[in-house]
């Protein structure tokens, strides 16, 4: 191993001598580089290789390259690159090759090599990296796309890119993304050829030696790709994706027409098809020149376009009366309503249209829970509280088992300070199953605290403890304890705590709250604190180290505390804590003894 390391270090000597000779590095820096390189070489020559050692070595060499680049710029020296940088680049490539050969499955390592090649413009090496990587990771379409894009955009080789896409499709014959990018590549190739031909014609050059096929210039290759993909990939999403790509090129009108016909022919019942056809009315209107139009005329044109969109949507919900179709229609209306406009008339028209669509969807019983929520918010923002109450009542009838819908209705009634809040709470509790009613009970008691008498609120708290599941009652106990202390004082909360302790389960915060209350009293007694700590430890002593430490700190710091009890508490903790918690407790207890905790 030592001989190999020495040989590699000797191979570095010519480049290091050049660095020192041309004044990029000092003799001291050269020695430092050698020391670091020696340490890194020994790590990658061991029998048990570690990926991190290779990554660290590569990172060091990359940093060295960056430093040389900055030093060259500073002193204005640009010679001897073959003797210096080329040698380091070769070494980095060798390191990457060894690492990717050892850890072939690490895609990130391959991508790091690709990024390095791109950064240092190593095109020949990058071609090799892509070739090896794709042979190993042929199951990842994204890597094929990356390689093909590089061939097309950097090496300007559409033939190589096409070859890669065809190879990729043999592995992934139903990959939508691959077909989309292949389709895009063929259109880019056609556009490139069209530009070349135009430039030759403008220069009045003879095109005899150049063969520009009219079919390729018009995107016929892309059409072939699209037709092949359409047979294998079903779904309107793919059709819309290729259509959006085709629209980026100004010579694809016929191709766009064919895609639209396929879209309308095969997927006439899909809401996304109707959504696209409706939104297309906006774009069709925007193609007309509007430079000399007045503001009023522009507003009028926009209103007409939106009306045409809505006419298509109206036809759509008649042809495809589904929840998804109404969702598309409402989403469009909300998008238009939320767009900024200086025209109050247009804003009002958009609001009326949106509310009307919401109402129609509601009448058809095809409105989702999430959209009901948006409808309510829109009504409140528009100061239509009466209608909002009606909608809230309707949504709770439609989704009577949903806690969220009842919360929406209850918050609305509370916000409007209605008289029927209690009645609505009762109705909600009756309809929703006991499991999951915690949000309703917390909302009810919070409202009652600010509205009803103490007696009514206390009765409500007592009722909630029996109505909720044991796991949910834990939260209600904490809230009940806190409310009682704020409203009835220490003596009452102490009695309540004793009463609540009769029924499990408890939370740690429940006990901590009581401990905090005791400590806030002027005559807080250690006797009571010990009782609360002991109760808490019975429940959580085996799983919580901080509770034991807080108990020990309390004995040490409280005026009535007994420091001699700390030993027995420590002994009990060691016996009671489970697994790794014992070690955690010992380390924290040591920090406590040394005054660092």
Coordinates of C-alpha atoms in Angstrom, one line a residue:
X1 CA 0.0 0.0 0.0
X2 CA 2.8 2.4 0.9
X3 CA 4.5 1.9 -2.5
X4 CA 1.3 2.8 -4.3
X5 CA 0.8 5.9 -2.2
X6 CA 4.4 7.0 -2.8
X7 CA 4.0 6.4 -6.6
X8 CA 0.9 8.5 -6.7
X9 CA 2.6 11.3 -4.7
X10 CA 5.6 11.2 -7.1
X11 CA 3.2 11.5 -10.0
X12 CA 2.0 14.8 -8.5
X13 CA 5.5 16.3 -8.4
X14 CA 5.6 17.8 -11.9
X15 CA 2.4 19.7 -11.5
X16 CA 3.4 21.0 -8.0
X17 CA 6.8 22.1 -9.3
X18 CA 5.0 24.0 -12.1
X19 CA 2.7 25.6 -9.5
X20 CA 5.6 26.8 -7.5
X21 CA 7.7 27.9 -10.5
X22 CA 5.1 30.1 -12.1
X23 CA 4.3 31.7 -8.7
X24 CA 0.8 30.4 -8.2
X25 CA 1.7 28.6 -4.9
X26 CA 4.5 29.1 -2.4
X27 CA 6.9 26.4 -1.3
X28 CA 5.1 26.2 2.1
X29 CA 1.8 25.7 0.4
X30 CA 3.2 23.0 -1.9
X31 CA 4.4 21.1 1.2
X32 CA 0.9 21.5 2.8
X33 CA -0.7 20.1 -0.4
X34 CA 1.6 17.1 -0.3
X35 CA 0.8 16.4 3.3
X36 CA -2.9 16.5 2.7
X37 CA -2.7 14.5 -0.4
X38 CA -0.6 11.8 1.4
X39 CA -3.3 11.5 4.1
X40 CA -6.1 11.3 1.6
X41 CA -4.3 8.7 -0.5
X42 CA -3.7 6.4 2.4
X43 CA -7.4 6.5 3.2
X44 CA -8.4 5.4 -0.3
X45 CA -5.8 2.6 -0.4
X46 CA -7.1 0.8 2.6
X47 CA -8.6 -2.7 2.3
X48 CA -12.0 -1.5 3.8
X49 CA -12.9 1.4 1.6
X50 CA -15.3 4.1 2.7
X51 CA -17.3 6.3 0.3
X52 CA -16.8 9.3 2.4
X53 CA -13.0 9.1 1.9
X54 CA -13.4 9.3 -1.8
X55 CA -15.9 12.2 -1.6
X56 CA -13.5 14.1 0.7
X57 CA -10.6 13.5 -1.7
X58 CA -12.6 14.6 -4.7
X59 CA -13.8 17.7 -2.8
X60 CA -10.2 18.6 -1.9
X61 CA -9.1 18.3 -5.5
X62 CA -12.0 20.4 -6.7
X63 CA -11.3 23.1 -4.1
X64 CA -7.6 23.0 -5.3
X65 CA -8.8 23.6 -8.9
X66 CA -10.9 26.5 -7.8
X67 CA -8.1 28.0 -5.9
X68 CA -5.7 27.7 -8.9
X69 CA -8.4 29.4 -11.0
X70 CA -8.7 32.3 -8.6
X71 CA -4.9 32.7 -8.3
X72 CA -4.5 32.7 -12.2
X73 CA -7.2 35.5 -12.4
X74 CA -5.4 37.5 -9.7
X75 CA -1.9 37.5 -11.2
X76 CA -3.1 37.3 -14.9
X77 CA -1.3 34.1 -15.7
X78 CA -3.0 31.7 -18.2
X79 CA -0.2 29.3 -19.4
X80 CA 0.8 25.8 -18.4
X81 CA -2.8 24.6 -18.1
X82 CA -2.0 21.2 -19.6
X83 CA 0.8 20.6 -17.0
X84 CA -1.3 21.7 -14.0
X85 CA -5.1 21.6 -14.4
X86 CA -5.2 18.7 -16.9
X87 CA -3.2 16.5 -14.4
X88 CA -5.6 17.3 -11.6
X89 CA -8.7 16.8 -13.7
X90 CA -7.4 13.4 -14.8
X91 CA -6.9 12.5 -11.2
X92 CA -10.5 13.6 -10.2
X93 CA -12.0 11.5 -13.1
X94 CA -10.0 8.5 -11.9
X95 CA -11.3 9.0 -8.3
X96 CA -14.9 9.2 -9.6
X97 CA -14.4 6.1 -11.7
X98 CA -13.1 4.1 -8.8
X99 CA -15.9 5.4 -6.5
X100 CA -18.7 4.7 -9.0
X101 CA -17.2 1.3 -9.8
X102 CA -17.3 0.4 -6.2
X103 CA -20.7 2.0 -5.3
X104 CA -22.6 1.5 -8.6
X105 CA -26.1 2.0 -7.1
X106 CA -25.3 5.5 -5.7
X107 CA -27.0 7.7 -8.3
X108 CA -26.0 10.8 -6.5
X109 CA -22.3 9.9 -7.0
X110 CA -22.9 9.5 -10.7
X111 CA -24.6 12.8 -10.9
X112 CA -21.7 14.5 -9.0
X113 CA -19.4 13.2 -11.7
X114 CA -21.7 14.5 -14.4
X115 CA -21.8 17.9 -12.7
X116 CA -18.0 18.0 -12.4
X117 CA -17.6 17.2 -16.2
X118 CA -20.1 19.9 -17.1
X119 CA -18.4 22.4 -14.8
X120 CA -14.9 21.8 -16.4
X121 CA -16.3 21.3 -19.9
X122 CA -15.0 17.7 -20.1
X123 CA -17.3 16.7 -23.0
X124 CA -15.5 13.5 -24.1
X125 CA -15.3 12.3 -20.5
X126 CA -19.0 13.1 -19.8
X127 CA -20.0 11.1 -22.8
X128 CA -18.3 8.1 -21.3
X129 CA -19.9 8.7 -17.9
X130 CA -23.4 8.9 -19.4
X131 CA -22.7 5.7 -21.3
X132 CA -21.6 3.7 -18.2
X133 CA -24.2 5.2 -16.0
X134 CA -27.1 4.4 -18.3
X135 CA -25.8 0.8 -18.7
X136 CA -26.1 0.4 -14.9
X137 CA -29.2 2.6 -14.2
X138 CA -31.2 1.9 -17.3
X139 CA -34.3 1.7 -15.1
X140 CA -34.3 5.5 -14.4
X141 CA -36.0 7.6 -17.2
X142 CA -34.8 10.9 -15.7
X143 CA -31.1 9.9 -16.4
X144 CA -31.9 9.0 -20.1
X145 CA -33.6 12.4 -20.4
X146 CA -30.6 14.2 -18.9
X147 CA -28.2 12.5 -21.3
X148 CA -30.4 13.2 -24.3
X149 CA -30.8 16.8 -23.4
X150 CA -27.0 17.2 -23.0
X151 CA -26.5 15.6 -26.5
X152 CA -29.1 17.9 -28.0
X153 CA -28.4 21.2 -26.2
X154 CA -24.6 21.1 -25.5
X155 CA -23.2 18.8 -28.2
X156 CA -25.9 20.0 -30.7
X157 CA -26.3 16.4 -31.9
X158 CA -30.0 15.7 -32.5
X159 CA -29.0 12.3 -34.0
X160 CA -27.4 11.2 -30.7
X161 CA -30.3 12.5 -28.7
X162 CA -32.8 10.6 -30.8
X163 CA -30.7 7.4 -30.5
X164 CA -30.7 7.8 -26.7
X165 CA -34.5 8.4 -26.6
X166 CA -35.2 5.4 -28.7
X167 CA -33.0 3.2 -26.5
X168 CA -34.7 4.6 -23.4
X169 CA -38.2 3.8 -24.8
X170 CA -37.1 0.2 -25.3
X171 CA -36.6 0.0 -21.5
X172 CA -39.6 2.2 -20.7
X173 CA -42.2 1.9 -23.5
X174 CA -45.0 3.5 -21.4
X175 CA -43.1 6.4 -19.8
X176 CA -45.1 9.6 -20.4
X177 CA -42.2 11.9 -19.5
X178 CA -39.8 10.2 -22.0
X179 CA -42.3 10.6 -24.8
X180 CA -42.9 14.3 -23.9
X181 CA -39.2 15.1 -24.0
X182 CA -38.6 13.1 -27.2
X183 CA -41.5 15.0 -28.7
X184 CA -40.0 18.3 -27.6
X185 CA -36.6 17.3 -28.9
X186 CA -37.9 16.5 -32.4
X187 CA -39.7 19.9 -32.5
X188 CA -36.5 21.7 -31.4
X189 CA -34.6 19.8 -34.2
X190 CA -37.2 21.0 -36.7
X191 CA -37.0 24.6 -35.4
X192 CA -33.2 24.5 -35.6
X193 CA -33.3 23.3 -39.2
X194 CA -35.9 25.9 -40.2
X195 CA -33.6 28.7 -38.8
X196 CA -30.6 27.3 -40.6
X197 CA -32.5 27.2 -43.9
X198 CA -33.8 30.7 -43.4
X199 CA -30.3 32.0 -42.8
X200 CA -29.0 30.3 -45.9
X201 CA -31.8 31.7 -48.0
X202 CA -31.2 35.2 -46.6
X203 CA -27.5 34.9 -47.5
X204 CA -28.5 33.6 -51.0
X205 CA -26.4 30.5 -50.6
X206 CA -26.8 27.4 -52.7
X207 CA -28.7 24.7 -50.7
X208 CA -27.7 22.0 -53.0
X209 CA -25.4 20.2 -50.6
X210 CA -27.9 20.6 -47.7
X211 CA -30.9 18.4 -47.6
X212 CA -33.8 20.1 -45.7
X213 CA -36.8 17.7 -45.9
X214 CA -40.1 19.6 -45.8
X215 CA -41.6 16.9 -43.7
X216 CA -39.0 17.3 -41.0
X217 CA -39.2 21.1 -41.2
X218 CA -43.0 20.9 -40.5
X219 CA -42.5 18.6 -37.5
X220 CA -43.4 15.3 -39.1
X221 CA -41.0 13.4 -36.8
X222 CA -42.7 14.9 -33.8
X223 CA -46.0 13.8 -35.2
X224 CA -44.8 10.2 -35.6
X225 CA -43.6 10.3 -31.9
X226 CA -46.9 11.7 -30.8
X227 CA -49.0 9.0 -32.7
X228 CA -46.8 6.2 -31.3
X229 CA -47.1 7.6 -27.8
X230 CA -50.9 8.0 -28.1
X231 CA -51.4 4.3 -28.7
X232 CA -49.4 3.3 -25.7
X233 CA -50.1 6.1 -23.1
X234 CA -53.7 6.6 -22.1
X235 CA -55.0 9.6 -20.2
X236 CA -55.9 13.2 -21.0
X237 CA -52.9 14.5 -18.9
X238 CA -50.4 13.3 -21.6
X239 CA -52.4 14.8 -24.4
X240 CA -52.5 18.2 -22.6
X241 CA -48.8 18.0 -21.9
X242 CA -47.8 17.4 -25.5
X243 CA -50.2 20.1 -26.6
X244 CA -48.6 22.6 -24.3
X245 CA -45.2 21.7 -25.8
X246 CA -46.4 22.0 -29.3
X247 CA -47.8 25.5 -28.6
X248 CA -44.3 26.7 -27.9
X249 CA -43.4 26.3 -31.6
X250 CA -45.0 28.6 -34.2
X251 CA -45.0 26.0 -37.0
X252 CA -47.1 23.3 -35.3
X253 CA -50.7 24.5 -36.1
X254 CA -51.6 21.3 -37.9
X255 CA -50.1 19.2 -35.2
X256 CA -51.9 21.1 -32.5
X257 CA -55.2 20.6 -34.4
X258 CA -54.5 16.8 -34.6
X259 CA -53.9 16.7 -30.8
X260 CA -57.0 18.7 -30.1
X261 CA -59.1 16.3 -32.3
X262 CA -57.7 13.3 -30.4
X263 CA -58.4 15.0 -27.1
X264 CA -62.0 15.7 -28.0
X265 CA -62.6 12.4 -29.7
X266 CA -61.1 10.0 -27.1
X267 CA -61.5 12.0 -23.9
X268 CA -64.8 13.9 -24.3
X269 CA -66.0 12.7 -20.9
X270 CA -62.9 13.8 -19.0
X271 CA -63.3 17.0 -16.9
X272 CA -59.7 18.1 -17.8
X273 CA -60.6 18.1 -21.5
X274 CA -63.5 20.4 -20.9
X275 CA -61.4 22.5 -18.6
X276 CA -58.8 23.0 -21.3
X277 CA -61.4 23.7 -24.0
X278 CA -63.0 26.4 -21.8
X279 CA -59.8 28.1 -20.8
X280 CA -58.7 28.1 -24.4
X281 CA -61.4 30.7 -25.1
X282 CA -59.3 33.2 -23.0
X283 CA -56.2 32.5 -25.1
X284 CA -58.1 32.8 -28.4
X285 CA -59.3 36.2 -27.5
X286 CA -55.9 37.3 -26.4
X287 CA -54.4 36.6 -29.8
X288 CA -56.1 39.6 -31.3
X289 CA -54.1 42.9 -31.2
X290 CA -55.2 45.2 -28.4
X291 CA -52.6 48.0 -28.6
X292 CA -55.0 50.8 -29.5
X293 CA -57.9 49.6 -27.3
X294 CA -59.2 51.9 -24.5
X295 CA -59.3 50.6 -21.0
X296 CA -63.1 50.3 -21.2
X297 CA -62.9 48.3 -24.4
X298 CA -60.2 46.0 -22.8
X299 CA -62.5 45.4 -19.8
X300 CA -65.4 44.7 -22.2
X301 CA -63.3 42.2 -24.2
X302 CA -62.1 40.4 -21.1
X303 CA -65.7 40.1 -19.8
X304 CA -66.8 38.7 -23.2
X305 CA -63.9 36.1 -23.2
X306 CA -64.8 35.0 -19.7
X307 CA -68.5 34.7 -20.7
X308 CA -67.4 32.4 -23.6
X309 CA -65.3 30.3 -21.1
X310 CA -68.3 30.0 -18.8
X311 CA -70.6 29.0 -21.8
X312 CA -68.2 26.1 -22.4
X313 CA -68.2 25.2 -18.7
X314 CA -72.0 25.3 -18.6
X315 CA -72.1 22.9 -21.5
X316 CA -69.5 20.8 -19.7
X317 CA -71.4 20.4 -16.4
X318 CA -74.4 19.4 -18.5
X319 CA -72.4 16.8 -20.4
X320 CA -70.2 15.5 -17.6
X321 CA -72.2 16.2 -14.3
X322 CA -69.5 15.1 -11.8
X323 CA -67.9 16.6 -8.7
X324 CA -64.5 16.9 -10.6
X325 CA -66.2 18.9 -13.4
X326 CA -67.8 21.3 -11.0
X327 CA -64.5 21.7 -9.2
X328 CA -62.8 22.7 -12.5
X329 CA -65.6 25.3 -13.2
X330 CA -65.4 26.7 -9.6
X331 CA -61.6 26.8 -9.7
X332 CA -61.7 28.8 -12.9
X333 CA -64.2 31.2 -11.5
X334 CA -62.2 31.7 -8.3
X335 CA -59.0 32.3 -10.3
X336 CA -60.7 35.0 -12.3
X337 CA -62.3 36.6 -9.3
X338 CA -58.9 36.7 -7.5
X339 CA -57.2 38.4 -10.4
X340 CA -56.5 42.1 -9.8
X341 CA -58.6 44.6 -11.8
X342 CA -59.3 48.3 -11.6
X343 CA -62.8 47.8 -12.9
X344 CA -65.3 47.4 -10.1
X345 CA -67.9 46.4 -12.7
X346 CA -65.8 43.4 -13.8
X347 CA -64.9 42.5 -10.2
X348 CA -68.6 42.5 -9.3
X349 CA -69.5 40.4 -12.3
X350 CA -66.9 37.9 -11.4
X351 CA -68.2 37.7 -7.9
X352 CA -71.8 37.2 -9.0
X353 CA -70.7 34.5 -11.5
X354 CA -68.7 32.6 -8.9
X355 CA -71.4 32.6 -6.3
X356 CA -73.9 31.5 -8.9
X357 CA -71.7 28.6 -9.9
X358 CA -71.3 27.6 -6.3
X359 CA -75.1 27.6 -5.9
X360 CA -75.7 25.5 -9.0
X361 CA -73.1 22.9 -7.8
X362 CA -74.7 22.8 -4.4
X363 CA -78.2 22.3 -6.0
X364 CA -76.7 19.4 -8.0
X365 CA -75.2 17.9 -4.7
X366 CA -71.8 17.8 -6.4
X367 CA -69.9 20.1 -4.2
X368 CA -66.9 18.8 -2.2
X369 CA -66.3 19.6 1.5
X370 CA -63.2 21.7 0.6
X371 CA -65.2 23.8 -1.9
X372 CA -68.0 24.4 0.6
X373 CA -65.3 25.9 2.9
X374 CA -64.1 28.2 0.1
X375 CA -67.7 29.2 -0.6
X376 CA -68.3 30.1 3.0
X377 CA -65.1 32.2 3.1
X378 CA -66.1 34.0 -0.1
X379 CA -69.6 34.8 1.3
X380 CA -68.0 36.2 4.5
X381 CA -65.5 38.3 2.6
X382 CA -68.4 39.6 0.6
X383 CA -70.4 40.5 3.8
X384 CA -73.1 38.0 2.9
X385 CA -73.4 36.5 6.4
X386 CA -77.1 35.5 6.0
X387 CA -76.3 33.4 3.0
X388 CA -73.2 32.0 4.7
X389 CA -75.4 30.7 7.6
X390 CA -77.7 28.9 5.2
X391 CA -74.7 27.3 3.4
X392 CA -73.1 26.3 6.7
X393 CA -76.4 24.6 7.7
X394 CA -76.6 22.8 4.3
X395 CA -73.0 21.6 4.4
X396 CA -73.5 20.0 7.9
X397 CA -76.6 18.2 6.6
X398 CA -74.6 16.9 3.6
X399 CA -71.5 15.9 5.6
X400 CA -73.1 15.3 9.0
X401 CA -70.3 13.0 10.2
X402 CA -67.5 15.5 9.4
X403 CA -66.0 17.3 12.4
X404 CA -64.5 19.9 10.1
X405 CA -67.8 21.0 8.6
X406 CA -69.4 21.3 12.0
X407 CA -66.4 23.4 13.1
X408 CA -66.8 25.7 10.1
X409 CA -70.5 26.2 11.0
X410 CA -69.9 26.7 14.7
X411 CA -67.1 29.2 14.1
X412 CA -69.3 31.1 11.8
X413 CA -72.2 31.3 14.3
X414 CA -69.7 32.3 17.1
X415 CA -68.3 35.0 14.8
X416 CA -71.7 36.4 14.0
X417 CA -72.7 36.1 17.8
X418 CA -75.9 34.1 17.0
X419 CA -78.2 32.9 19.7
X420 CA -78.4 29.3 18.4
X421 CA -74.7 28.4 19.1
X422 CA -75.5 26.1 22.0
X423 CA -78.2 24.3 20.0
X424 CA -75.8 23.8 17.1
X425 CA -73.2 22.4 19.5
X426 CA -75.7 19.9 20.8
X427 CA -76.7 18.9 17.2
X428 CA -73.0 18.5 16.3
X429 CA -72.2 16.2 19.3
X430 CA -75.3 14.1 18.4
X431 CA -74.3 13.5 14.8
X432 CA -70.5 13.0 15.2
X433 CA -69.2 9.8 16.7
X434 CA -67.6 10.1 20.1
X435 CA -64.1 9.3 18.6
X436 CA -62.8 12.5 17.0
X437 CA -65.1 15.0 18.8
X438 CA -62.3 16.6 20.8
X439 CA -62.1 19.7 18.4
X440 CA -65.8 20.3 19.0
X441 CA -65.5 20.0 22.8
X442 CA -62.5 22.3 22.9
X443 CA -64.3 24.9 20.7
X444 CA -67.4 24.6 22.9
X445 CA -65.7 25.1 26.2
X446 CA -63.6 28.0 24.8
X447 CA -66.7 29.7 23.6
X448 CA -68.5 29.0 26.9
X449 CA -65.6 30.5 29.0
X450 CA -66.2 33.8 27.4
X451 CA -70.0 33.7 27.1
X452 CA -71.7 31.5 29.8
X453 CA -71.6 31.5 33.6
X454 CA -68.9 29.6 35.6
X455 CA -71.5 27.0 36.6
X456 CA -72.5 26.3 33.0
X457 CA -68.9 26.1 31.9
X458 CA -68.0 23.8 34.7
X459 CA -70.9 21.5 33.9
X460 CA -69.8 21.5 30.3
X461 CA -66.2 20.5 31.3
X462 CA -67.6 17.7 33.4
X463 CA -69.8 16.5 30.6
X464 CA -66.9 16.6 28.1
X465 CA -64.8 14.2 30.3
X466 CA -67.5 11.5 30.0
X467 CA -68.3 12.2 26.3
X468 CA -64.8 12.0 24.9
X469 CA -62.7 8.9 24.5
X470 CA -60.1 8.3 27.3
X471 CA -57.2 9.4 25.0
X472 CA -59.1 12.7 24.1
X473 CA -60.2 13.3 27.7
X474 CA -56.5 14.0 28.6
X475 CA -56.6 17.3 26.8
X476 CA -59.9 18.2 28.4
X477 CA -58.4 17.5 31.9
X478 CA -55.6 19.9 31.2
X479 CA -58.0 22.7 30.0
X480 CA -60.3 22.1 32.9
X481 CA -57.4 22.4 35.4
X482 CA -56.2 25.6 33.8
X483 CA -59.7 27.2 33.6
X484 CA -60.5 26.3 37.2
X485 CA -57.2 27.9 38.5
X486 CA -57.9 31.1 36.5
X487 CA -61.4 31.4 37.7
X488 CA -61.7 29.7 41.1
X489 CA -58.3 29.8 42.7
X490 CA -55.8 27.4 44.3
X491 CA -58.1 25.6 46.8
X492 CA -60.7 24.7 44.1
X493 CA -58.0 23.5 41.6
X494 CA -56.4 21.4 44.3
X495 CA -59.6 19.6 45.0
X496 CA -60.3 19.2 41.2
X497 CA -56.8 17.8 40.7
X498 CA -57.4 15.1 43.4
X499 CA -60.7 14.3 41.8
X500 CA -59.4 14.0 38.2
X501 CA -56.5 11.8 39.4
X502 CA -59.1 9.0 40.1
X503 CA -59.6 8.3 36.4
X504 CA -56.8 7.5 33.9
X505 CA -55.3 8.3 31.5
X506 CA -53.2 11.4 32.2
X507 CA -50.7 13.5 30.4
X508 CA -47.3 14.7 31.7
X509 CA -48.5 18.3 31.1
X510 CA -51.4 17.7 33.4
X511 CA -49.0 17.0 36.3
X512 CA -46.6 19.7 35.3
X513 CA -49.4 22.2 35.2
X514 CA -50.3 21.3 38.8
X515 CA -46.7 21.5 39.9
X516 CA -46.4 25.0 38.3
X517 CA -49.6 26.1 40.1
X518 CA -48.2 24.9 43.5
X519 CA -44.9 26.8 42.8
X520 CA -46.7 30.0 42.0
X521 CA -48.2 30.0 45.6
X522 CA -46.5 32.2 48.1
X523 CA -46.7 29.4 50.6
X524 CA -46.0 26.6 48.1
X525 CA -45.3 23.5 50.2
X526 CA -42.7 20.9 49.3
X527 CA -45.0 18.2 50.7
X528 CA -47.6 18.9 48.0
X529 CA -44.9 19.1 45.3
X530 CA -43.6 15.7 46.4
X531 CA -47.1 14.3 46.1
X532 CA -47.5 15.7 42.5
X533 CA -44.1 14.4 41.5
X534 CA -44.7 11.0 42.9
X535 CA -48.1 10.8 41.1
X536 CA -46.4 11.8 37.8
X537 CA -43.5 9.3 38.3
X538 CA -46.0 6.5 38.8
X539 CA -47.3 7.2 35.3
X540 CA -44.2 8.4 33.4
X541 CA -41.2 7.4 35.6
X542 CA -40.1 4.6 33.3
X543 CA -40.0 6.8 30.1
X544 CA -39.1 10.3 31.1
X545 CA -35.6 11.3 32.5
X546 CA -36.4 15.0 32.8
X547 CA -39.1 14.3 35.4
X548 CA -36.6 12.6 37.7
X549 CA -34.1 15.4 37.2
X550 CA -36.7 18.1 37.9
X551 CA -37.7 16.2 41.1
X552 CA -34.1 16.2 42.3
X553 CA -33.6 19.9 41.4
X554 CA -36.8 20.7 43.4
X555 CA -35.4 18.9 46.5
X556 CA -32.1 20.8 46.1
X557 CA -33.5 24.3 45.5
X558 CA -36.8 24.5 47.5
X559 CA -36.6 26.1 50.9
X560 CA -38.4 23.1 52.4
X561 CA -36.5 20.5 50.2
X562 CA -34.4 17.7 51.6
X563 CA -31.2 17.2 49.6
X564 CA -30.6 13.9 51.4
X565 CA -33.6 12.5 49.4
X566 CA -31.7 13.0 46.1
X567 CA -29.8 9.7 46.6
X568 CA -32.9 7.6 46.9
X569 CA -34.6 9.4 44.0
X570 CA -31.5 8.7 41.9
X571 CA -31.5 5.0 42.9
X572 CA -35.2 4.7 42.1
X573 CA -34.7 6.3 38.7
X574 CA -31.9 3.9 37.8
X575 CA -34.2 1.0 38.7
X576 CA -37.3 2.4 36.9
X577 CA -36.0 3.9 33.6
X578 CA -35.9 1.6 30.6
X579 CA -33.2 0.8 28.1
X580 CA -31.0 3.7 26.9
X581 CA -32.8 6.2 29.1
X582 CA -30.6 5.0 32.0
X583 CA -27.5 6.2 30.3
X584 CA -29.2 9.5 29.3
X585 CA -30.2 10.0 32.9
X586 CA -26.7 9.3 34.2
X587 CA -25.1 11.8 31.9
X588 CA -27.6 14.5 32.7
X589 CA -27.3 13.8 36.4
X590 CA -23.5 14.2 36.1
X591 CA -24.0 17.6 34.4
X592 CA -26.4 18.6 37.2
X593 CA -23.9 17.7 39.9
X594 CA -21.1 19.7 38.1
X595 CA -23.4 22.8 37.7
X596 CA -23.7 22.5 33.9
X597 CA -27.5 21.8 33.9

